[in-house]
Coordinates of N, CA and C in Angstrom, one line a residue:
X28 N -131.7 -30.8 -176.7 CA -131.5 -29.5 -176.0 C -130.1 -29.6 -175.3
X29 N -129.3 -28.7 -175.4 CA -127.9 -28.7 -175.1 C -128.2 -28.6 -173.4
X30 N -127.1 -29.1 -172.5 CA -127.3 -29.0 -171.2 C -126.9 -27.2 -170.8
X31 N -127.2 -27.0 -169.6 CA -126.7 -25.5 -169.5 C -125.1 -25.6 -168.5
X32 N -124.5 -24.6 -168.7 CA -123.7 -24.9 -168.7 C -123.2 -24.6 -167.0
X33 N -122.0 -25.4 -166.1 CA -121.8 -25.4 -164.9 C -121.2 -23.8 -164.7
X34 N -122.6 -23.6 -163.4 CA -122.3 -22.3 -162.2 C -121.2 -21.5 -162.6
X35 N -121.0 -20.5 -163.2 CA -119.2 -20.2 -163.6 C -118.4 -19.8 -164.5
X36 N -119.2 -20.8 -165.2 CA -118.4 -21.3 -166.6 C -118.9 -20.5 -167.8
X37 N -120.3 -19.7 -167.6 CA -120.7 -19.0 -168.8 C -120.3 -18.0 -169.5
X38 N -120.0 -18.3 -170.8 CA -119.7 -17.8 -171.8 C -118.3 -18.8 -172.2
X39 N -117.8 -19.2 -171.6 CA -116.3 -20.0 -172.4 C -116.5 -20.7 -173.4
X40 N -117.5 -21.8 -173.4 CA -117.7 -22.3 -174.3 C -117.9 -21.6 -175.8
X41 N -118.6 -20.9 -176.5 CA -118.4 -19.8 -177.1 C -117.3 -19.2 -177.7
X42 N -116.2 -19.0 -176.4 CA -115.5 -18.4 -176.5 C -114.1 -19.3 -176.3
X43 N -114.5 -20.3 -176.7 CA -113.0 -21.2 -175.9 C -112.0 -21.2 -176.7
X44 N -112.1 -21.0 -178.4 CA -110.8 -21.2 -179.0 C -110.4 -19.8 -178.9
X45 N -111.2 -18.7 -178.9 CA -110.4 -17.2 -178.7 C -109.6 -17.0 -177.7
X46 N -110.5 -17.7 -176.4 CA -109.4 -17.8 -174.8 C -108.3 -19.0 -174.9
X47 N -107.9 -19.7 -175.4 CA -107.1 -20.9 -176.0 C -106.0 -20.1 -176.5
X48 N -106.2 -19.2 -177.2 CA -105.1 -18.5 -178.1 C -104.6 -17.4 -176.8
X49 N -105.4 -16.6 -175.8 CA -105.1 -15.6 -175.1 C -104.2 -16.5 -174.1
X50 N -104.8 -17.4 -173.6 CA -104.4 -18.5 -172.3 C -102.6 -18.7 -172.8
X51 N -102.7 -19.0 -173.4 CA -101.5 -20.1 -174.4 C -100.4 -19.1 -174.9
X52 N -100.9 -17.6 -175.4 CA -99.4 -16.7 -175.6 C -99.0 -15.7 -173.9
X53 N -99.2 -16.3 -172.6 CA -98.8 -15.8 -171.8 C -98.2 -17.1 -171.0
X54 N -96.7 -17.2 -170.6 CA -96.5 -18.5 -170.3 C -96.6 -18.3 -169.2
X55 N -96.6 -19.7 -168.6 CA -96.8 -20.3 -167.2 C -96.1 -19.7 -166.2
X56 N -94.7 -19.7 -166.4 CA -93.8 -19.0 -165.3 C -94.4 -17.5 -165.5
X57 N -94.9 -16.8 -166.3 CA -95.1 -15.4 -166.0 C -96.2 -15.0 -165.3
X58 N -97.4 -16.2 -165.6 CA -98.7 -15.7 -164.6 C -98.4 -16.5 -163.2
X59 N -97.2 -17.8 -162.9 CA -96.8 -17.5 -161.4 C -95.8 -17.7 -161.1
X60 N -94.9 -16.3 -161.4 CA -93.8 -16.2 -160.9 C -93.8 -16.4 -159.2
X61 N -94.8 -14.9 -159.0 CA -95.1 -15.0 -157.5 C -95.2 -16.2 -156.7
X62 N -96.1 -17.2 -157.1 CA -96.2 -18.8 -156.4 C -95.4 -19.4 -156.3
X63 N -94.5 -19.4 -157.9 CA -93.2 -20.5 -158.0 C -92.7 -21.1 -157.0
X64 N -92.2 -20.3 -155.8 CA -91.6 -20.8 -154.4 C -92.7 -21.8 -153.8
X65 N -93.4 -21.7 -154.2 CA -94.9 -22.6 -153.1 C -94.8 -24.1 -154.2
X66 N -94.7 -24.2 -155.0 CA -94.8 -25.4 -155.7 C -93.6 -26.9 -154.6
X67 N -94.7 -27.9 -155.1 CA -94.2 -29.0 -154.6 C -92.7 -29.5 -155.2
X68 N -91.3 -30.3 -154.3 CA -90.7 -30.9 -155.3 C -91.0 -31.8 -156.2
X69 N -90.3 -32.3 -157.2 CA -91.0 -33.5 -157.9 C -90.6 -34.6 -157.8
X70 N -91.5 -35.7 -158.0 CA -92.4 -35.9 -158.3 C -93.5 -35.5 -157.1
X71 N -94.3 -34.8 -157.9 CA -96.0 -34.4 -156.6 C -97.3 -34.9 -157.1
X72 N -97.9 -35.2 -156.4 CA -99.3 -34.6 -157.1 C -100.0 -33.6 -157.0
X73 N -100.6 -33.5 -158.3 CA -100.6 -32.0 -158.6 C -102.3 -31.6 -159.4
X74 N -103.0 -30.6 -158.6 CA -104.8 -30.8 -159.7 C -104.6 -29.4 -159.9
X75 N -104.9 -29.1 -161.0 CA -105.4 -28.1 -161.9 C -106.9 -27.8 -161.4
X76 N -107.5 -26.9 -160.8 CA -108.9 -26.9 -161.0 C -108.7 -25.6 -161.7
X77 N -110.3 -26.1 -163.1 CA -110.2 -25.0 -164.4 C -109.0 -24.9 -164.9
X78 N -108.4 -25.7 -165.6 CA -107.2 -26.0 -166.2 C -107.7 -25.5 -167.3
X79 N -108.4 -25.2 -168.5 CA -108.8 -24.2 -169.2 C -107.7 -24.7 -170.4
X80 N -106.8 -23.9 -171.0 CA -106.6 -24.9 -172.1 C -105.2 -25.7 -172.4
X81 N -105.3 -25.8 -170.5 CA -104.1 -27.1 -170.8 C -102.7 -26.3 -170.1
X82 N -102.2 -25.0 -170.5 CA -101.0 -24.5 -170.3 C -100.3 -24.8 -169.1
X83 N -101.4 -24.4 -167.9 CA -100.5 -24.6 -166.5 C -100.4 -26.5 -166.5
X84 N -100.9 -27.2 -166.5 CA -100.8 -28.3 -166.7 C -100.0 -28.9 -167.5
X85 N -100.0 -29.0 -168.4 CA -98.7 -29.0 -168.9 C -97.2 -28.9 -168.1
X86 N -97.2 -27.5 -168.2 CA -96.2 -26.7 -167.6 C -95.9 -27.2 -166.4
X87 N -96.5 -28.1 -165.5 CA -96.8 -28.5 -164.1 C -96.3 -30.1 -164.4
X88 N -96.2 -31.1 -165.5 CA -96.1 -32.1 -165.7 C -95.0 -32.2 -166.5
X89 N -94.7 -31.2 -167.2 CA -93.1 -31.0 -167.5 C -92.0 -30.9 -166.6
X90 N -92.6 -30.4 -165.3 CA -91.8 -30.3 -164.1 C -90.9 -31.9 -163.5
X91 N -92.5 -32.5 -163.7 CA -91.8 -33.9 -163.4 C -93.4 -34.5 -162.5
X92 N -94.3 -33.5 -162.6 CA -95.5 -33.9 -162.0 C -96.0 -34.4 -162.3
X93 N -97.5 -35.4 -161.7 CA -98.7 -36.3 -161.9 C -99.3 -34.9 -162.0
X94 N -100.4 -34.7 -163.1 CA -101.0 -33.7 -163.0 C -102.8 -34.2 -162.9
X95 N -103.6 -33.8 -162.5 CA -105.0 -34.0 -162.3 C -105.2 -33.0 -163.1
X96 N -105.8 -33.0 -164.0 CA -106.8 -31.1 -164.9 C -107.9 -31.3 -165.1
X97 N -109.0 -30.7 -164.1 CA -110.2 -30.5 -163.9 C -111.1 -29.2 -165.1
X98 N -111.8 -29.6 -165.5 CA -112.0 -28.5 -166.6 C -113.2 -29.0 -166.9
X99 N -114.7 -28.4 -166.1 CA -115.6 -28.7 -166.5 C -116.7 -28.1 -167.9
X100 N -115.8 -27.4 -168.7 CA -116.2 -26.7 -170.2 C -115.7 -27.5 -171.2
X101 N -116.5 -28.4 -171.9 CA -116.0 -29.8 -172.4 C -115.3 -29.3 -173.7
X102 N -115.5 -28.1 -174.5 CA -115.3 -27.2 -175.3 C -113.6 -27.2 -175.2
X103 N -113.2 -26.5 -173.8 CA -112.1 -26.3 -173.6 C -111.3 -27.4 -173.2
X104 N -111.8 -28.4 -172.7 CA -111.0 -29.6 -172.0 C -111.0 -30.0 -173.2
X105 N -111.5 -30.6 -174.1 CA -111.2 -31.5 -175.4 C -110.2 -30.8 -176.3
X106 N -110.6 -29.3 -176.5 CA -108.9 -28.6 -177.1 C -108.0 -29.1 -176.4
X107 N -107.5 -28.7 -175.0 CA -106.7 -28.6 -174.0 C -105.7 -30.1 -174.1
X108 N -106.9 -30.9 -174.5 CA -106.3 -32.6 -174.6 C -105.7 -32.6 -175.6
X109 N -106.1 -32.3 -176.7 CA -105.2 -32.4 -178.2 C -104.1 -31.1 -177.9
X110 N -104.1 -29.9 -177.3 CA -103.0 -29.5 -177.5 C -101.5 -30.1 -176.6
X111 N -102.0 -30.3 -175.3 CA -101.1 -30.8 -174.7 C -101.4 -32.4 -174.1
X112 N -100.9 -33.3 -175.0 CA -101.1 -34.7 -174.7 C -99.7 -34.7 -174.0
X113 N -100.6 -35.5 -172.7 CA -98.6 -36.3 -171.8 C -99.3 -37.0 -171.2
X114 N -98.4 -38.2 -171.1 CA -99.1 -39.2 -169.5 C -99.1 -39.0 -168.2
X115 N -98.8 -37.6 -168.0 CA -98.7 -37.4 -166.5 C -99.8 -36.4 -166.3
X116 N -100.9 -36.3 -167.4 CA -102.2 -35.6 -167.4 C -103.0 -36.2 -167.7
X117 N -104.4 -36.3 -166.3 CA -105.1 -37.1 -166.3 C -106.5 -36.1 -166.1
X118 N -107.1 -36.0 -167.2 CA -108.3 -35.2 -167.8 C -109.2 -35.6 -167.1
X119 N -110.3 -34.7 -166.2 CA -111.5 -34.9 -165.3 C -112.0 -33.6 -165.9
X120 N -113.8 -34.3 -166.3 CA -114.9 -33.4 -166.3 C -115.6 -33.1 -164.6
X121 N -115.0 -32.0 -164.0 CA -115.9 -31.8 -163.0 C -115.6 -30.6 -162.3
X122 N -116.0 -29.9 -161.6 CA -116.6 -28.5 -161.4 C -116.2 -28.5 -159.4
X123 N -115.7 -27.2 -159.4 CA -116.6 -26.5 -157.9 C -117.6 -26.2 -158.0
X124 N -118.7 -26.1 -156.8 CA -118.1 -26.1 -155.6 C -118.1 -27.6 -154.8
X125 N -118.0 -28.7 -155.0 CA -118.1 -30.0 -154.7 C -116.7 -31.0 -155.0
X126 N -116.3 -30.9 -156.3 CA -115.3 -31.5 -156.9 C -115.5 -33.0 -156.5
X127 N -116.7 -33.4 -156.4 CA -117.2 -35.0 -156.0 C -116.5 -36.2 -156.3
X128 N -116.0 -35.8 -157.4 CA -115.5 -37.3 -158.3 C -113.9 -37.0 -157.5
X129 N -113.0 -36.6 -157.0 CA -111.6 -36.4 -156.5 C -111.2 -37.3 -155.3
X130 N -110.7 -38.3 -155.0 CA -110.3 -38.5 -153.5 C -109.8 -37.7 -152.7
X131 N -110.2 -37.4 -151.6 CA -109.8 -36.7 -150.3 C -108.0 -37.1 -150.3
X132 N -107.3 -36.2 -149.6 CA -105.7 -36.5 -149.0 C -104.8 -37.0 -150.3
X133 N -105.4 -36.6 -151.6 CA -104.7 -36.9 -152.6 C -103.4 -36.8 -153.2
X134 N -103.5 -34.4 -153.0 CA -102.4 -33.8 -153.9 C -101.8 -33.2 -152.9
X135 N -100.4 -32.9 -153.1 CA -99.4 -32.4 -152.7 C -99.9 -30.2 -153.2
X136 N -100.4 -30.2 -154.2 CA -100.5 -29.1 -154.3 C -101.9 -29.0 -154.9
X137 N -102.6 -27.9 -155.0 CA -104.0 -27.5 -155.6 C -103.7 -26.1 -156.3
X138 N -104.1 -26.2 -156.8 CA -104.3 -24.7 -158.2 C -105.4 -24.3 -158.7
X139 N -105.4 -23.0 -158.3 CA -107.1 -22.5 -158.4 C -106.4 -20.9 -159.4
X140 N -106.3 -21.1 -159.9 CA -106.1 -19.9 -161.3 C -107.4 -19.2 -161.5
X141 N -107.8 -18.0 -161.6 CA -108.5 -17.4 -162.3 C -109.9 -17.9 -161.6
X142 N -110.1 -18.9 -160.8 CA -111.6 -19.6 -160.7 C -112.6 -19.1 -159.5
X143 N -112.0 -18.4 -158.8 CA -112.3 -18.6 -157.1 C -113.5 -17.6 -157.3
X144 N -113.4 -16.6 -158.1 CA -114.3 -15.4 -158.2 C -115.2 -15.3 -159.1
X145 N -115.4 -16.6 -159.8 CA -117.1 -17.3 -160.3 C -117.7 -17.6 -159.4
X146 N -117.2 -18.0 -158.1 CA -118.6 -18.8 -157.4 C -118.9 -17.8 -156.6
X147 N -120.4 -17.8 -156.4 CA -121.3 -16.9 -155.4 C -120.8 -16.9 -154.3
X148 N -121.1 -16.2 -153.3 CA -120.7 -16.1 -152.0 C -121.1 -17.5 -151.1
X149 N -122.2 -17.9 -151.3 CA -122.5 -19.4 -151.0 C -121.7 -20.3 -151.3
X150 N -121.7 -20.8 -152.6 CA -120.9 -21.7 -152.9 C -119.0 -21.4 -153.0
X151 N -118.8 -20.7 -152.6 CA -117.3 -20.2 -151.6 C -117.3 -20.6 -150.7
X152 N -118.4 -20.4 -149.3 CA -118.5 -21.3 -148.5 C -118.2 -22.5 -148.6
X153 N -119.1 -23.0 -149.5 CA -119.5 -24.3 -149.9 C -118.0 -25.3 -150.1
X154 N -117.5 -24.6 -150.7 CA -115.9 -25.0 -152.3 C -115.1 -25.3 -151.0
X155 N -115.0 -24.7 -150.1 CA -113.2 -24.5 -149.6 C -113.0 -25.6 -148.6
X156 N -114.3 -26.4 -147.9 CA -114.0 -27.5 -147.1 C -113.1 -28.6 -148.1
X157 N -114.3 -28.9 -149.0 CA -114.1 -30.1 -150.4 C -112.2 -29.8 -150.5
X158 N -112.5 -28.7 -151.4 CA -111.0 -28.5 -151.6 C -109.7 -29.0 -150.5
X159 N -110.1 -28.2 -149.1 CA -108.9 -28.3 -148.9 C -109.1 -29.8 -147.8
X160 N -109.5 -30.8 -148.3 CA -109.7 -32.0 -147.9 C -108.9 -33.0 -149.0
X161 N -109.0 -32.0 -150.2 CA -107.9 -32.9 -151.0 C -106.4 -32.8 -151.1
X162 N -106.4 -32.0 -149.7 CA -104.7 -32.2 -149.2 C -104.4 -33.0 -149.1
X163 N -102.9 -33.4 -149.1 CA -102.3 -34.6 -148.4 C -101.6 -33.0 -147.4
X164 N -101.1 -34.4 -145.8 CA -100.8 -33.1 -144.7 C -99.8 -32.4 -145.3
X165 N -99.5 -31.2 -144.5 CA -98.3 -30.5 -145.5 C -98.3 -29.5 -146.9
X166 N -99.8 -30.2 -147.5 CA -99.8 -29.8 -148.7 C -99.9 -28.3 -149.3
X167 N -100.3 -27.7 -150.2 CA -100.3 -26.9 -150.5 C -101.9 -26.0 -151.4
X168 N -102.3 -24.9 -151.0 CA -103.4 -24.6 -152.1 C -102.4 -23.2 -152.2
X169 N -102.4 -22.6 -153.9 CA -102.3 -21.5 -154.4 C -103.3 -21.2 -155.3
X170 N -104.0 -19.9 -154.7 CA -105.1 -19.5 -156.3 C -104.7 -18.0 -155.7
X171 N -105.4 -17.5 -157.4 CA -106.0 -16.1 -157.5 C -107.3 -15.6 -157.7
X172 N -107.3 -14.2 -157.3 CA -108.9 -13.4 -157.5 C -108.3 -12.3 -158.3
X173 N -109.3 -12.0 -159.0 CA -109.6 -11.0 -160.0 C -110.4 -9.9 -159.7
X174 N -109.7 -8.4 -159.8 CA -110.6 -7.7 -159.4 C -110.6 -6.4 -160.5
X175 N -111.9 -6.2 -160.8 CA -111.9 -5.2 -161.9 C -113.4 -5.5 -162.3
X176 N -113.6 -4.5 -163.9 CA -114.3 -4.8 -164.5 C -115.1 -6.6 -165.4
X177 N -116.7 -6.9 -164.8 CA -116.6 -8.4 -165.3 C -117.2 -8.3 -166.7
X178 N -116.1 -8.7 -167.4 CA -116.4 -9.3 -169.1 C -117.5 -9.2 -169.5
X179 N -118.2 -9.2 -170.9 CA -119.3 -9.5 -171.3 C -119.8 -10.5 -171.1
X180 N -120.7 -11.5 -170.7 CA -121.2 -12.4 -170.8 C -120.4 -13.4 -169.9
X181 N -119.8 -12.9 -168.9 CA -119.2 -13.7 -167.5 C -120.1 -13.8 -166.4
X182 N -119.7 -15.0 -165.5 CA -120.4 -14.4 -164.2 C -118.7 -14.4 -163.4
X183 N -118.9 -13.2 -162.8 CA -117.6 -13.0 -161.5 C -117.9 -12.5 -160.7
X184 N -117.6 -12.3 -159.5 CA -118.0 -11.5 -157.6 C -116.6 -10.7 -157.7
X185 N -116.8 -9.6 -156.8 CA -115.8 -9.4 -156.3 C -115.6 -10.3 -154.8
X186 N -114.3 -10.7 -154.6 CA -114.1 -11.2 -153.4 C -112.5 -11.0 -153.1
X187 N -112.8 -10.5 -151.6 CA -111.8 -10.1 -150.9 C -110.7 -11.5 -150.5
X188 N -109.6 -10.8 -150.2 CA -108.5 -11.6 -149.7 C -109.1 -12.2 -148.1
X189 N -110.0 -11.2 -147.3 CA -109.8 -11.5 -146.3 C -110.8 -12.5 -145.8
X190 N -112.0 -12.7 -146.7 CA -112.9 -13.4 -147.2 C -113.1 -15.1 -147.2
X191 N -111.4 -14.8 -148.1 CA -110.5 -16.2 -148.9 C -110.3 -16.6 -147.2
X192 N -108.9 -15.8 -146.6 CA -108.3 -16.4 -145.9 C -108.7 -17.0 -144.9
X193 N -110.2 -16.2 -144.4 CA -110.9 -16.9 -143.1 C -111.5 -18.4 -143.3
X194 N -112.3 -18.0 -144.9 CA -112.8 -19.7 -145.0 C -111.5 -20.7 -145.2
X195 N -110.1 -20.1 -145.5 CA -109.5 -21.2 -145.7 C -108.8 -21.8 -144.0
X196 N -108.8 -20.5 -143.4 CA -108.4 -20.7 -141.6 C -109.6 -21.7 -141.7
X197 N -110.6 -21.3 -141.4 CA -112.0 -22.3 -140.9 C -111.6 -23.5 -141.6
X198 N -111.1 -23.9 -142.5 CA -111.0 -25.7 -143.2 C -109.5 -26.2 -142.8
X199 N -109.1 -25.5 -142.0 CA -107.5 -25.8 -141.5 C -106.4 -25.5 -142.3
X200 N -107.0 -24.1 -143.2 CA -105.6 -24.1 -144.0 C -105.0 -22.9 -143.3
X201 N -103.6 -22.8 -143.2 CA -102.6 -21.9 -143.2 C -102.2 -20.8 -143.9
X202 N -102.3 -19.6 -143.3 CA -101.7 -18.5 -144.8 C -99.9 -18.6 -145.0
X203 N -99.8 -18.7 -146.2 CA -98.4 -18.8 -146.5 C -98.0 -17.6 -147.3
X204 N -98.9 -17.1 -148.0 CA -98.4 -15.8 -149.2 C -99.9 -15.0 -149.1
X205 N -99.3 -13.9 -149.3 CA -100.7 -12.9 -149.4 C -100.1 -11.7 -150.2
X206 N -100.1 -11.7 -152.0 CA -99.9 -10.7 -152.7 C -101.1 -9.8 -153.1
X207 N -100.9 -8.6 -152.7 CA -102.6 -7.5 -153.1 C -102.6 -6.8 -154.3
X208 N -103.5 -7.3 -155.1 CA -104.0 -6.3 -156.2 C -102.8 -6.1 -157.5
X209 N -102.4 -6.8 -157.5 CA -100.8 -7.3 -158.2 C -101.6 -6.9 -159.8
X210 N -100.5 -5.6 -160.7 CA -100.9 -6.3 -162.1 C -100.9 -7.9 -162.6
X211 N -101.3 -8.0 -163.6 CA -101.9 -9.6 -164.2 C -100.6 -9.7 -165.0
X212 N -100.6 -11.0 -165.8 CA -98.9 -11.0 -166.7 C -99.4 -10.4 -168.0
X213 N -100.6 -10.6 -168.3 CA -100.8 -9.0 -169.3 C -101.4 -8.0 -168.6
X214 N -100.6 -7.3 -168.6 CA -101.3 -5.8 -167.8 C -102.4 -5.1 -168.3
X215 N -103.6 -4.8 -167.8 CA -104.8 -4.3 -168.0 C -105.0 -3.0 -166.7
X216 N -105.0 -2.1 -167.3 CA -105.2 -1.1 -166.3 C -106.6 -0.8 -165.7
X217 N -107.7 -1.9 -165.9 CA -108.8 -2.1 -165.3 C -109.0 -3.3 -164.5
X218 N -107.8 -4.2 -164.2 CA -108.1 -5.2 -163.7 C -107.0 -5.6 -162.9
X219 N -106.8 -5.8 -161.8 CA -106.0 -6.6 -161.1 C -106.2 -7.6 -160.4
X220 N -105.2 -8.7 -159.6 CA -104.7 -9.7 -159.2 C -105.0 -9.9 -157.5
X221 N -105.1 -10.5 -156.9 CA -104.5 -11.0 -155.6 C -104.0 -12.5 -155.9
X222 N -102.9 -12.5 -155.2 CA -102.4 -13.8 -155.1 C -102.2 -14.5 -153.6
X223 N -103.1 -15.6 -153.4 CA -102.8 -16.5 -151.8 C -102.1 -17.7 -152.0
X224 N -101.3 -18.3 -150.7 CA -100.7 -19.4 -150.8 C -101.5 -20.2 -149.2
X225 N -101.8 -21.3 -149.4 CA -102.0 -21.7 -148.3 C -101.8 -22.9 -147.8
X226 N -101.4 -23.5 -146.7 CA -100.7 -25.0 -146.2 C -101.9 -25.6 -145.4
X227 N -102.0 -27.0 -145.5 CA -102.6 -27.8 -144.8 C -102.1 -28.1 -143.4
X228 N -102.4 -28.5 -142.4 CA -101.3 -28.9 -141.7 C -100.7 -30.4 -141.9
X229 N -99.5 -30.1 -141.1 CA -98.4 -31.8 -141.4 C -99.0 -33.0 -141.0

């Protein structure tokens, strides 16, 4: 009996070489231009959570970064590996809202793409201490939320910006960027964007 699959994650597997091909013809600098400013110099360290098929990671280790890519859809993480092999990407099976297996005070930056608006209102709670404990001081979280219509066979919440920002006040993070409702780098006229940036303290 196949395991079921982590809080989140349902339907990717299924669907992982069709989202591999979607993921991979929109490049990195176009889904964050807006962030770019917030990125660490190099060398950093740098975690991918839901690194999905590799692109931003990559993209993040070409820079000159240590990259962490967390990708708990073993479907998509095992493509992701054979498309983009580098030694400065270090492949982890593991999930929000916990990210258990990660040392605390690790990365210079965190990357939450596309993820934040799978987890229930509970486990948002839950996610944002973990996470932003794997700052080093100084450091950096950028993600987005998704707001629109949810896919066939997805789980997604709507969740607000202001939502985000208080749990991340409450875990000591800082607001740095707060972009609203931003078209996506493929534009969908049923779905938009928020983009946050947030600091640890020094």
């Amino acid at each position: 009996m196949s395991a079921s699959p982590v809080s989140g994650t349902e339907g990717y597997a299924a669907e992982a070489a069709a989202l591999i091909r979607q993921y991979e013809a929109i490049p990195f600098a176009a889904v964050h231009r807006e962030v770019l400013p917030l990125l660490p110099a190099a060398p950093a360290r740098v975690l991918d959570v839901g690194a999905g098929s590799g692109r931003d990671a990559a993209a993040v280790a070409a820079l000159g970064h240590a990259v962490v890519a967390v990708e708990p859809t073993a479907a998509l993480r095992l493509a992701a590996m054979a498309l983009h092999p580098s030694p400065r990407i270090a492949w982890v099976a593991d999930s929000l809202p916990d990210l258990a297996g990660l040392p605390a005070g690790d990365f210079d930056l965190v990357m939450l793409t596309a993820v934040w608006m799978h987890l229930d209102a509970g486990q948002r709670h839950r996610a944002m201490p973990p996470v932003a404990r794997l700052l080093r001081p100084g450091g950096r979280l950028v993600l987005s939320l998704r707001h629109g219509p949810v896919p066939a066979g997805r789980r997604m919440f709507e969740v607000t910006a202001e939502e985000t920002i208080a749990l991340a006040a409450a875990a000591g993070l800082r607001l740095l960027l707060r972009l609203d409702r931003r078209p996506g780098a493929r534009a969908r006229p049923d779905a938009c964007w928020t983009r946050l940036g947030f600091e640890a303290a020094p």
